[in-house]
Amino acid sequence: MEIMVFFSLLLLVCSVSTNQTEADNEILDQQISNQQPCPQDIHAVLREMAVSLALQTERITVLQKENQDQTAKLKEMGRQKTEIDQLKLQSKEQAAKLETEIDQLKLHSEVKQVAFSASLVNQGREEIGPFTTRIILIFKRVVTNIGNAYNPYTGIFTAPVRGVYHFDWKVFGYGNIRAAAVLFRNGEHIFLAEENPTSGYVSASDGASLLLEVGDQVSVRLWTHSRIFDDQNHHTSFSGHLIFTM
């Protein structure tokens, strides 16, 4: 009796185990059937990536070339701008030079005659010197000043046009002190008129023709340790005139 019960129990356990194994196999099969197919081959993926990388590299090369071209264009534009600025500056300089030349031509056409003559004093008697330095003599009594190139307040003649001018000057002295005066062009010593008396009255005179540029200044200066004088007879004088323009 006990043997029969044992075999009955064993059959029951085997039956349950077999049923469980079949159930597990069915679940596994279902899971396998539900899985997605495998992705494409890894080599194909790598090939696609290589092609894409090559395309990107080629694009980068093209962009680099375009960037180089743009940089070259910008440099060329900068060079052209510099040249344009230089041309503008040259144009301004040429325009200024042309304007100056036109003004000079106008001045040449307007100023055709220049002449002046003046003596040292207007009235009375005046002695000048001696001094240890050379001073500009101011000839106050103006009898002629065509063109107004001589300034009776400074004693300086200023050339209004480029040309050749002639100047004469005369100084009067007395006693035993030298009478002397020198003609100056700007800061340049030209000629000296000088007389060394021992007594009585003496005079010294000289003349010079000078090529002057516009604005050059001519004056007569008292020589050092010299003395001159003038009175109503107007012994001491300074004259000049334009000979011709150039």
mmCIF file of N, CA and C in Angstrom, residues 54 100 109 113 173 185 201 214 218 227 231:
data_model
loop_
_atom_site.group_PDB
_atom_site.id
_atom_site.type_symbol
_atom_site.label_atom_id
_atom_site.label_comp_id
_atom_site.label_asym_id
_atom_site.label_seq_id
_atom_site.Cartn_x
_atom_site.Cartn_y
_atom_site.Cartn_z
ATOM 1 N N ALA A 54 35.214 62.260 -44.925
ATOM 2 C CA ALA A 54 35.916 62.735 -46.121
ATOM 3 C C ALA A 54 35.201 63.944 -46.719
ATOM 4 N N THR A 100 48.845 128.256 -55.075
ATOM 5 C CA THR A 100 49.938 129.192 -54.793
ATOM 6 C C THR A 100 50.503 129.771 -56.080
ATOM 7 N N SER A 109 50.820 139.599 -62.401
ATOM 8 C CA SER A 109 50.038 140.381 -63.367
ATOM 9 C C SER A 109 49.574 141.703 -62.778
ATOM 10 N N GLN A 113 54.895 147.359 -61.420
ATOM 11 C CA GLN A 113 55.831 148.441 -61.131
ATOM 12 C C GLN A 113 56.011 148.582 -59.626
ATOM 13 N N GLY A 173 77.915 162.016 -42.919
ATOM 14 C CA GLY A 173 78.535 162.084 -41.603
ATOM 15 C C GLY A 173 79.408 163.305 -41.463
ATOM 16 N N ARG A 185 70.193 141.681 -47.347
ATOM 17 C CA ARG A 185 69.072 140.917 -47.910
ATOM 18 C C ARG A 185 68.781 139.808 -46.912
ATOM 19 N N TYR A 201 82.508 167.413 -43.277
ATOM 20 C CA TYR A 201 81.382 166.565 -43.649
ATOM 21 C C TYR A 201 81.806 165.593 -44.758
ATOM 22 N N VAL A 214 59.771 136.164 -53.634
ATOM 23 C CA VAL A 214 58.630 136.782 -52.956
ATOM 24 C C VAL A 214 58.827 136.684 -51.442
ATOM 25 N N VAL A 218 64.802 143.494 -47.643
ATOM 26 C CA VAL A 218 66.024 144.275 -47.852
ATOM 27 C C VAL A 218 65.970 145.491 -46.930
ATOM 28 N N ARG A 227 78.473 156.773 -37.150
ATOM 29 C CA ARG A 227 77.479 157.805 -36.859
ATOM 30 C C ARG A 227 77.064 158.473 -38.166
ATOM 31 N N ASP A 231 69.215 166.071 -42.102
ATOM 32 C CA ASP A 231 68.503 167.301 -41.752
ATOM 33 C C ASP A 231 67.521 167.635 -42.866
#
